[in-house]
């Protein structure tokens, strides 16, 4: 078999494994979320206070996840996207033998506890690790191994969101500085993402991950509003990144004193949130659908965006496996709805539904924070199925990215990689 045919076969296997791991991860997290709801309902009339049980369970799950990471695979903490970029850049080593089981188990425990984390970070990291595993097994050269690692990462994003095109573009746009593309490597990425989508879809079903209302295309006159929205979201993206980094600084100092006490405390706080205000828990996918199908008062939306920013920082800063894509989608939705309701109050003649602004802001916050506007555009279109809004989404993502760059914002995963390098 020719070398190109051999690597394409390995790419297909990588995609199949990434789709399988991603689907299994998604399935388990869905079962844990359903279990949390059943447990919460069953404890309502119990003699033992329900909140104490949820707090104890949260401490146990988060504490165990943190112990697994610190004991067996320190690189498994956090999102993992920056770790993949570090490996592709040549400065890091990917120990897939330890990473795969720890990321899967610890990620299941942490995200399953109700922490405000997304599953996309772990699936991207595990996808890259699967590519590394197959590259080592096949004894590929450095270029071939790097192609499989990048392709596996794209397949992980594909599996997380049912978004194969976003997975392909994410590798091209986000990892462009760390990965050299040619005809073979590009097709390896495309093939891997497509196979991952087939395997994931066969288990969990096809179609948009967040099938929302199919909004009509805003008029050309309304595009200026979406440009203003992009500026506002760009500012919010820079603030969010600064708050996130400040939270990581605080947690690093606290963990040096006693990491498991900190982890247990965050787990207890997560359990309390799950009991008293579950809308502030979880990655945010269900919240996005609820926000788009029910009317929330403007004051409540403002409270939710502030509170979920805090819970996102607390969850990610704890050091357990989990991503920030999904939490950012929820924050973007909240920001767009707040803007939309504000536009209704200040511009009575405006007839753009607030939900339109919410859809555009999902991609815009990603574009502002990750500095990957094309991925943000494609991701939100694949996620929601709102193809008619493509021009409005482009305008919002572009202005958000430009605004964040003008204010000194930097790609969040590059900043996280630099922080990670400074600790090694």
Tab-separated table of C-alpha atoms in Angstrom:
chain	number	residue	atom	x	y	z
A	1	UNK	CA	0.000	0.000	0.000
A	2	UNK	CA	1.274	3.461	-0.896
A	3	UNK	CA	2.197	5.747	1.985
A	4	UNK	CA	-0.720	8.100	1.269
A	5	UNK	CA	-3.157	5.168	1.205
A	6	UNK	CA	-1.777	3.892	4.514
A	7	UNK	CA	-2.190	7.231	6.285
A	8	UNK	CA	-5.732	7.601	4.927
A	9	UNK	CA	-6.585	4.216	6.414
A	10	UNK	CA	-5.126	5.331	9.738
A	11	UNK	CA	-7.106	8.583	9.450
A	12	UNK	CA	-10.339	6.630	9.005
A	13	UNK	CA	-9.558	4.496	12.060
A	14	UNK	CA	-8.694	7.631	14.058
A	15	UNK	CA	-12.006	9.191	13.065
A	16	UNK	CA	-13.924	6.043	13.996
A	17	UNK	CA	-12.270	5.854	17.411
A	18	UNK	CA	-12.713	9.590	18.051
A	19	UNK	CA	-16.388	9.316	17.120
A	20	UNK	CA	-16.785	6.285	19.384
A	21	UNK	CA	-15.038	7.924	22.349
A	22	UNK	CA	-16.966	11.163	21.803
A	23	UNK	CA	-20.316	9.378	21.589
A	24	UNK	CA	-19.598	7.264	24.679
A	25	UNK	CA	-18.500	10.358	26.610
A	26	UNK	CA	-21.659	12.222	25.539
A	27	UNK	CA	-23.862	9.229	26.400
A	28	UNK	CA	-22.427	8.863	29.909
A	29	UNK	CA	-22.726	12.567	30.631
A	30	UNK	CA	-26.353	12.546	29.509
A	31	UNK	CA	-27.050	9.597	31.825
A	32	UNK	CA	-25.347	11.369	34.742
A	33	UNK	CA	-27.324	14.533	34.101
A	34	UNK	CA	-30.573	12.544	34.061
A	35	UNK	CA	-29.446	10.804	37.252
A	36	UNK	CA	-28.832	14.160	38.949
A	37	UNK	CA	-32.377	15.230	38.145
A	38	UNK	CA	-33.852	11.977	39.474
A	39	UNK	CA	-31.745	12.192	42.654
A	40	UNK	CA	-32.741	15.810	43.195
A	41	UNK	CA	-36.424	14.950	42.875
A	42	UNK	CA	-36.146	11.905	45.154
A	43	UNK	CA	-34.432	13.972	47.872
A	44	UNK	CA	-37.143	16.623	47.997
A	45	UNK	CA	-39.092	14.798	50.695
A	46	UNK	CA	-36.240	12.875	52.312
A	47	UNK	CA	-35.421	13.128	56.008
A	48	UNK	CA	-31.809	14.058	55.236
A	49	UNK	CA	-31.446	17.565	53.732
A	50	UNK	CA	-31.126	17.168	49.981
A	51	UNK	CA	-28.591	19.939	49.638
A	52	UNK	CA	-26.167	18.143	51.963
A	53	UNK	CA	-26.321	14.979	49.852
A	54	UNK	CA	-25.727	16.936	46.636
A	55	UNK	CA	-22.810	18.824	48.190
A	56	UNK	CA	-21.219	15.621	49.476
A	57	UNK	CA	-21.676	13.939	46.099
A	58	UNK	CA	-20.187	16.959	44.313
A	59	UNK	CA	-17.162	16.966	46.614
A	60	UNK	CA	-16.635	13.239	46.042
A	61	UNK	CA	-16.902	13.431	42.244
A	62	UNK	CA	-14.789	16.572	41.769
A	63	UNK	CA	-12.236	15.490	44.389
A	64	UNK	CA	-11.818	12.100	42.711
A	65	UNK	CA	-11.478	13.716	39.277
A	66	UNK	CA	-8.784	16.070	40.566
A	67	UNK	CA	-6.946	13.212	42.290
A	68	UNK	CA	-6.908	11.165	39.076
A	69	UNK	CA	-5.462	14.101	37.140
A	70	UNK	CA	-2.789	15.073	39.655
A	71	UNK	CA	-1.808	11.485	40.453
A	72	UNK	CA	-1.679	9.948	36.984
A	73	UNK	CA	-1.824	12.560	34.175
A	74	UNK	CA	-1.331	16.240	35.101
A	75	UNK	CA	-1.677	17.242	31.429
A	76	UNK	CA	-5.248	15.891	31.447
A	77	UNK	CA	-6.531	18.882	33.437
A	78	UNK	CA	-8.426	21.725	31.826
A	79	UNK	CA	-9.507	21.837	28.211
A	80	UNK	CA	-6.584	20.088	26.535
A	81	UNK	CA	-6.758	22.110	23.334
A	82	UNK	CA	-3.681	24.085	24.320
A	83	UNK	CA	-1.893	20.799	25.031
A	84	UNK	CA	-2.623	19.591	21.490
A	85	UNK	CA	-1.278	22.876	20.106
A	86	UNK	CA	1.835	22.464	22.245
A	87	UNK	CA	2.418	18.952	20.882
A	88	UNK	CA	1.953	20.115	17.287
A	89	UNK	CA	4.327	23.010	17.934
A	90	UNK	CA	7.029	20.555	18.963
A	91	UNK	CA	7.412	21.648	22.551
A	92	UNK	CA	5.247	19.073	24.324
A	93	UNK	CA	4.881	15.305	24.503
A	94	UNK	CA	1.509	13.552	24.407
A	95	UNK	CA	1.435	10.572	26.757
A	96	UNK	CA	-1.675	8.917	25.330
A	97	UNK	CA	-1.404	5.801	27.514
A	98	UNK	CA	-2.118	7.812	30.647
A	99	UNK	CA	-4.106	10.620	29.081
A	100	UNK	CA	-6.905	8.619	27.448
A	101	UNK	CA	-8.218	6.770	30.524
A	102	UNK	CA	-7.698	9.691	32.906
A	103	UNK	CA	-9.274	12.284	30.624
A	104	UNK	CA	-12.271	10.034	30.019
A	105	UNK	CA	-12.871	9.013	33.634
A	106	UNK	CA	-11.998	12.299	35.324
A	107	UNK	CA	-13.873	14.286	32.687
A	108	UNK	CA	-16.958	12.113	33.188
A	109	UNK	CA	-16.847	12.664	36.949
A	110	UNK	CA	-16.179	16.403	36.789
A	111	UNK	CA	-18.637	17.380	34.073
A	112	UNK	CA	-21.154	14.805	35.316
A	113	UNK	CA	-21.171	16.469	38.727
A	114	UNK	CA	-22.794	19.546	37.193
A	115	UNK	CA	-19.724	21.762	36.839
A	116	UNK	CA	-19.945	24.503	34.226
A	117	UNK	CA	-17.647	22.801	31.740
A	118	UNK	CA	-18.004	21.595	28.164
A	119	UNK	CA	-17.288	18.101	26.902
A	120	UNK	CA	-15.667	19.439	23.709
A	121	UNK	CA	-12.291	20.090	25.382
A	122	UNK	CA	-11.891	16.480	26.537
A	123	UNK	CA	-13.134	15.056	23.218
A	124	UNK	CA	-10.665	17.214	21.276
A	125	UNK	CA	-7.834	16.189	23.606
A	126	UNK	CA	-8.791	12.503	23.448
A	127	UNK	CA	-9.140	12.686	19.665
A	128	UNK	CA	-5.603	14.032	19.379
A	129	UNK	CA	-4.362	11.320	21.769
A	130	UNK	CA	-5.998	8.635	19.628
A	131	UNK	CA	-4.206	10.035	16.583
A	132	UNK	CA	-0.938	9.940	18.500
A	133	UNK	CA	-1.610	6.339	19.564
A	134	UNK	CA	-2.202	5.160	15.994
A	135	UNK	CA	0.775	7.153	14.703
A	136	UNK	CA	3.032	5.461	17.262
A	137	UNK	CA	1.565	2.027	16.504
A	138	UNK	CA	2.118	2.488	12.757
A	139	UNK	CA	5.583	4.008	13.355
A	140	UNK	CA	4.776	7.048	11.233
A	141	UNK	CA	7.311	9.786	10.770
A	142	UNK	CA	6.900	13.100	12.569
A	143	UNK	CA	4.840	14.701	9.811
A	144	UNK	CA	2.449	11.759	9.620
A	145	UNK	CA	1.990	11.599	13.386
A	146	UNK	CA	1.317	15.327	13.584
A	147	UNK	CA	-1.276	15.018	10.820
A	148	UNK	CA	-3.119	12.291	12.734
A	149	UNK	CA	-2.969	14.241	16.010
A	150	UNK	CA	-4.425	17.368	14.399
A	151	UNK	CA	-7.037	15.341	12.534
A	152	UNK	CA	-8.011	13.529	15.735
A	153	UNK	CA	-8.472	16.872	17.479
A	154	UNK	CA	-10.779	18.049	14.702
A	155	UNK	CA	-12.689	14.778	14.934
A	156	UNK	CA	-13.116	15.351	18.669
A	157	UNK	CA	-14.787	18.717	18.031
A	158	UNK	CA	-16.902	17.098	15.328
A	159	UNK	CA	-18.123	14.433	17.737
A	160	UNK	CA	-18.838	16.929	20.504
A	161	UNK	CA	-21.136	19.153	18.432
A	162	UNK	CA	-22.197	17.155	15.356
A	163	UNK	CA	-20.236	19.732	13.382
A	164	UNK	CA	-17.798	18.154	10.879
A	165	UNK	CA	-17.134	21.343	8.915
A	166	UNK	CA	-16.397	23.257	12.121
A	167	UNK	CA	-14.012	20.475	13.142
A	168	UNK	CA	-12.125	20.784	9.858
A	169	UNK	CA	-11.974	24.582	9.943
A	170	UNK	CA	-10.976	24.606	13.616
A	171	UNK	CA	-7.834	22.637	12.819
A	172	UNK	CA	-7.013	24.884	9.866
A	173	UNK	CA	-7.668	28.181	11.654
A	174	UNK	CA	-6.796	27.560	15.305
A	175	UNK	CA	-3.761	25.316	14.732
A	176	UNK	CA	-2.395	27.026	11.627
A	177	UNK	CA	0.761	28.236	13.378
A	178	UNK	CA	1.598	24.803	14.768
A	179	UNK	CA	0.739	22.547	11.857
A	180	UNK	CA	1.949	22.502	8.262
A	181	UNK	CA	-0.773	21.713	5.726
A	182	UNK	CA	-0.325	20.016	2.376
A	183	UNK	CA	-2.586	17.985	0.119
A	184	UNK	CA	-2.283	14.775	2.139
A	185	UNK	CA	-2.515	16.313	5.616
A	186	UNK	CA	-5.567	18.396	4.641
A	187	UNK	CA	-7.390	15.348	3.302
A	188	UNK	CA	-6.424	13.395	6.410
A	189	UNK	CA	-8.188	16.042	8.520
A	190	UNK	CA	-11.277	16.033	6.298
A	191	UNK	CA	-11.529	12.239	6.210
A	192	UNK	CA	-11.057	11.875	9.964
A	193	UNK	CA	-13.768	14.438	10.773
A	194	UNK	CA	-16.216	12.863	8.328
A	195	UNK	CA	-15.746	9.356	9.745
A	196	UNK	CA	-16.098	10.691	13.301
A	197	UNK	CA	-19.418	12.305	12.337
A	198	UNK	CA	-20.674	9.045	10.827
A	199	UNK	CA	-19.790	6.984	13.921
A	200	UNK	CA	-21.069	9.600	16.373
A	201	UNK	CA	-24.269	10.089	14.365
A	202	UNK	CA	-24.898	6.355	14.158
A	203	UNK	CA	-24.956	6.195	17.976
A	204	UNK	CA	-26.504	9.522	19.005
A	205	UNK	CA	-28.332	10.635	15.870
A	206	UNK	CA	-27.706	13.265	13.208
A	207	UNK	CA	-28.816	16.849	12.764
A	208	UNK	CA	-28.011	20.167	14.467
A	209	UNK	CA	-26.819	19.814	18.045
A	210	UNK	CA	-28.908	22.842	19.118
A	211	UNK	CA	-31.882	22.875	16.736
A	212	UNK	CA	-33.314	26.346	17.434
A	213	UNK	CA	-35.959	28.442	15.710
A	214	UNK	CA	-35.137	28.958	12.036
A	215	UNK	CA	-34.901	32.745	12.040
A	216	UNK	CA	-35.361	34.713	8.798
A	217	UNK	CA	-32.458	36.649	7.336
A	218	UNK	CA	-32.245	40.121	8.919
A	219	UNK	CA	-32.566	42.989	6.457
A	220	UNK	CA	-29.471	44.765	5.171
A	221	UNK	CA	-30.480	47.827	7.184
A	222	UNK	CA	-30.340	45.746	10.365
A	223	UNK	CA	-26.753	44.639	9.799
A	224	UNK	CA	-25.494	47.742	11.588
A	225	UNK	CA	-27.163	46.462	14.765
A	226	UNK	CA	-25.249	43.198	14.417
A	227	UNK	CA	-22.015	45.159	13.975
A	228	UNK	CA	-22.757	47.009	17.234
A	229	UNK	CA	-23.536	43.670	18.863
A	230	UNK	CA	-20.148	42.392	17.683
A	231	UNK	CA	-18.392	45.336	19.301
A	232	UNK	CA	-20.231	44.725	22.575
A	233	UNK	CA	-19.474	40.985	22.531
A	234	UNK	CA	-15.833	41.709	21.632
A	235	UNK	CA	-15.512	43.851	24.754
A	236	UNK	CA	-17.207	41.157	26.834
A	237	UNK	CA	-14.864	38.538	25.369
A	238	UNK	CA	-11.782	40.470	26.499
A	239	UNK	CA	-13.250	40.960	29.984
A	240	UNK	CA	-14.186	37.277	30.196
A	241	UNK	CA	-10.658	36.206	29.277
A	242	UNK	CA	-9.133	38.522	31.879
A	243	UNK	CA	-11.496	37.229	34.556
A	244	UNK	CA	-10.711	33.641	33.552
A	245	UNK	CA	-6.954	34.215	33.787
A	246	UNK	CA	-7.350	35.999	37.113
A	247	UNK	CA	-9.308	33.020	38.409
A	248	UNK	CA	-6.589	30.644	37.230
A	249	UNK	CA	-3.962	32.734	39.049
A	250	UNK	CA	-5.967	32.526	42.265
A	251	UNK	CA	-6.550	28.793	41.960
A	252	UNK	CA	-2.878	28.076	41.253
A	253	UNK	CA	-1.940	29.745	44.514
A	254	UNK	CA	-4.709	27.981	46.418
A	255	UNK	CA	-3.873	24.552	44.994
A	256	UNK	CA	-0.261	24.909	46.079
A	257	UNK	CA	-1.512	25.018	49.663
A	258	UNK	CA	-3.830	21.990	49.476
A	259	UNK	CA	-5.191	21.017	46.055
A	260	UNK	CA	-7.758	18.468	47.210
A	261	UNK	CA	-9.299	20.787	49.777
A	262	UNK	CA	-9.823	23.296	46.967
A	263	UNK	CA	-11.242	20.606	44.697
A	264	UNK	CA	-13.616	19.362	47.390
A	265	UNK	CA	-14.735	22.938	48.113
A	266	UNK	CA	-15.506	23.554	44.435
A	267	UNK	CA	-17.343	20.220	44.316
A	268	UNK	CA	-19.444	21.186	47.340
A	269	UNK	CA	-20.242	24.534	45.749
A	270	UNK	CA	-21.237	22.709	42.560
A	271	UNK	CA	-23.561	20.431	44.521
A	272	UNK	CA	-25.152	23.437	46.209
A	273	UNK	CA	-25.710	25.122	42.842
A	274	UNK	CA	-27.244	21.934	41.413
A	275	UNK	CA	-29.652	21.820	44.360
A	276	UNK	CA	-30.590	25.478	44.815
A	277	UNK	CA	-30.213	26.928	41.299
A	278	UNK	CA	-29.638	24.235	38.665
A	279	UNK	CA	-29.873	26.809	35.852
A	280	UNK	CA	-26.352	27.880	36.857
A	281	UNK	CA	-24.937	24.344	36.528
A	282	UNK	CA	-23.934	22.229	33.543
A	283	UNK	CA	-22.220	23.111	30.300
A	284	UNK	CA	-25.119	25.245	29.117
A	285	UNK	CA	-26.581	23.389	26.134
A	286	UNK	CA	-29.941	22.846	27.847
A	287	UNK	CA	-29.927	26.433	29.065
A	288	UNK	CA	-29.459	27.709	25.513
A	289	UNK	CA	-32.503	25.777	24.312
A	290	UNK	CA	-34.541	26.951	27.299
A	291	UNK	CA	-33.521	30.584	26.787
A	292	UNK	CA	-34.570	30.436	23.153
A	293	UNK	CA	-37.955	28.844	23.840
A	294	UNK	CA	-39.055	30.800	26.932
A	295	UNK	CA	-39.170	34.477	27.838
A	296	UNK	CA	-36.725	35.555	30.545
A	297	UNK	CA	-36.905	38.986	32.167
A	298	UNK	CA	-34.015	41.315	31.343
A	299	UNK	CA	-32.908	41.507	34.986
A	300	UNK	CA	-32.752	37.716	35.232
A	301	UNK	CA	-30.669	37.529	32.037
A	302	UNK	CA	-28.161	39.990	33.498
A	303	UNK	CA	-27.976	37.956	36.706
A	304	UNK	CA	-27.462	34.732	34.748
A	305	UNK	CA	-24.621	36.078	32.609
A	306	UNK	CA	-22.780	37.372	35.693
A	307	UNK	CA	-23.413	34.234	37.745
A	308	UNK	CA	-22.494	31.808	34.955
A	309	UNK	CA	-19.306	33.750	34.248
A	310	UNK	CA	-18.378	33.170	37.885
A	311	UNK	CA	-19.309	29.471	37.867
A	312	UNK	CA	-17.385	28.975	34.611
A	313	UNK	CA	-14.239	30.476	36.149
A	314	UNK	CA	-14.665	28.420	39.334
A	315	UNK	CA	-15.194	25.203	37.391
A	316	UNK	CA	-12.353	25.651	34.905
A	317	UNK	CA	-9.954	27.033	37.490
A	318	UNK	CA	-10.294	23.945	39.675
A	319	UNK	CA	-8.024	22.012	37.307
A	320	UNK	CA	-10.345	19.121	36.412
A	321	UNK	CA	-10.874	18.097	32.752
A	322	UNK	CA	-13.427	20.183	30.888
A	323	UNK	CA	-13.751	22.751	28.133
A	324	UNK	CA	-15.023	26.320	27.868
A	325	UNK	CA	-16.644	26.113	24.386
A	326	UNK	CA	-20.075	25.098	25.670
A	327	UNK	CA	-20.105	27.562	28.589
A	328	UNK	CA	-19.164	30.319	26.124
A	329	UNK	CA	-22.076	29.367	23.873
A	330	UNK	CA	-24.425	29.901	26.813
A	331	UNK	CA	-22.762	33.191	27.749
A	332	UNK	CA	-22.955	34.351	24.133
A	333	UNK	CA	-26.653	33.480	24.017
A	334	UNK	CA	-27.269	35.478	27.187
A	335	UNK	CA	-25.297	38.444	25.839
A	336	UNK	CA	-27.244	38.390	22.575
A	337	UNK	CA	-30.612	38.234	24.338
A	338	UNK	CA	-29.646	41.112	26.637
A	339	UNK	CA	-28.624	43.152	23.590
A	340	UNK	CA	-31.823	42.201	21.775
A	341	UNK	CA	-34.089	43.244	24.627
A	342	UNK	CA	-32.062	46.436	25.049
A	343	UNK	CA	-32.518	47.189	21.338
A	344	UNK	CA	-36.280	46.709	21.723
A	345	UNK	CA	-36.357	49.259	24.541
A	346	UNK	CA	-34.159	51.871	22.865
A	347	UNK	CA	-35.288	51.344	19.264
A	348	UNK	CA	-39.069	50.814	19.278
A	349	UNK	CA	-39.121	50.448	15.484
A	350	UNK	CA	-36.634	47.577	15.560
A	351	UNK	CA	-38.302	44.305	14.552
A	352	UNK	CA	-35.339	41.913	14.814
A	353	UNK	CA	-36.236	39.134	17.300
A	354	UNK	CA	-33.849	38.981	20.298
A	355	UNK	CA	-33.209	35.351	19.391
A	356	UNK	CA	-31.488	36.470	16.184
A	357	UNK	CA	-28.980	38.434	18.222
A	358	UNK	CA	-28.531	35.445	20.527
A	359	UNK	CA	-27.612	33.124	17.633
A	360	UNK	CA	-25.110	35.624	16.220
A	361	UNK	CA	-23.586	36.304	19.658
A	362	UNK	CA	-22.889	32.594	20.210
A	363	UNK	CA	-20.333	32.600	17.436
A	364	UNK	CA	-19.154	36.128	18.209
A	365	UNK	CA	-18.032	35.337	21.769
A	366	UNK	CA	-16.105	32.345	20.461
A	367	UNK	CA	-14.548	34.538	17.750
A	368	UNK	CA	-13.579	37.226	20.256
A	369	UNK	CA	-12.111	34.868	22.848
A	370	UNK	CA	-10.493	32.204	20.693
A	371	UNK	CA	-9.666	34.654	17.855
A	372	UNK	CA	-10.982	32.159	15.326
A	373	UNK	CA	-13.869	33.967	13.596
A	374	UNK	CA	-14.312	31.520	10.704
A	375	UNK	CA	-14.683	28.603	13.108
A	376	UNK	CA	-17.154	30.626	15.162
A	377	UNK	CA	-19.236	31.395	12.060
A	378	UNK	CA	-19.372	27.812	10.843
A	379	UNK	CA	-19.826	26.322	14.308
A	380	UNK	CA	-22.931	28.360	15.146
A	381	UNK	CA	-24.501	27.671	11.737
A	382	UNK	CA	-23.932	23.909	12.098
A	383	UNK	CA	-25.055	23.938	15.718
A	384	UNK	CA	-28.330	25.781	15.178
A	385	UNK	CA	-29.145	25.168	11.505
A	386	UNK	CA	-29.732	28.908	10.986
A	387	UNK	CA	-28.314	29.140	7.464
A	388	UNK	CA	-30.387	32.186	6.513
A	389	UNK	CA	-28.604	34.277	9.153
A	390	UNK	CA	-25.162	33.670	7.673
A	391	UNK	CA	-24.456	37.296	6.737
A	392	UNK	CA	-25.540	38.627	10.139
A	393	UNK	CA	-23.424	35.977	11.873
A	394	UNK	CA	-20.389	36.885	9.742
A	395	UNK	CA	-20.747	40.586	10.526
A	396	UNK	CA	-21.095	39.920	14.258
A	397	UNK	CA	-18.176	37.494	14.458
A	398	UNK	CA	-15.918	39.746	12.395
A	399	UNK	CA	-16.574	42.885	14.451
A	400	UNK	CA	-16.243	40.924	17.704
A	401	UNK	CA	-12.881	39.496	16.640
A	402	UNK	CA	-11.593	42.882	15.440
A	403	UNK	CA	-12.770	44.604	18.614
A	404	UNK	CA	-11.118	42.046	20.868
A	405	UNK	CA	-7.879	42.336	18.905
A	406	UNK	CA	-7.952	46.135	19.075
A	407	UNK	CA	-8.398	45.977	22.866
A	408	UNK	CA	-5.373	43.725	23.263
A	409	UNK	CA	-7.218	40.449	23.572
A	410	UNK	CA	-5.196	37.381	22.684
A	411	UNK	CA	-6.277	33.891	21.602
A	412	UNK	CA	-7.262	32.203	24.841
A	413	UNK	CA	-5.668	28.847	24.028
A	414	UNK	CA	-2.371	30.491	23.151
A	415	UNK	CA	-2.417	32.255	26.530
A	416	UNK	CA	-3.263	28.979	28.278
A	417	UNK	CA	-0.403	27.235	26.456
A	418	UNK	CA	2.046	29.924	27.542
A	419	UNK	CA	0.864	29.564	31.142
A	420	UNK	CA	1.286	25.803	30.889
A	421	UNK	CA	4.840	26.157	29.523
A	422	UNK	CA	5.795	28.501	32.329
A	423	UNK	CA	4.851	25.844	34.901
A	424	UNK	CA	7.021	23.130	33.311
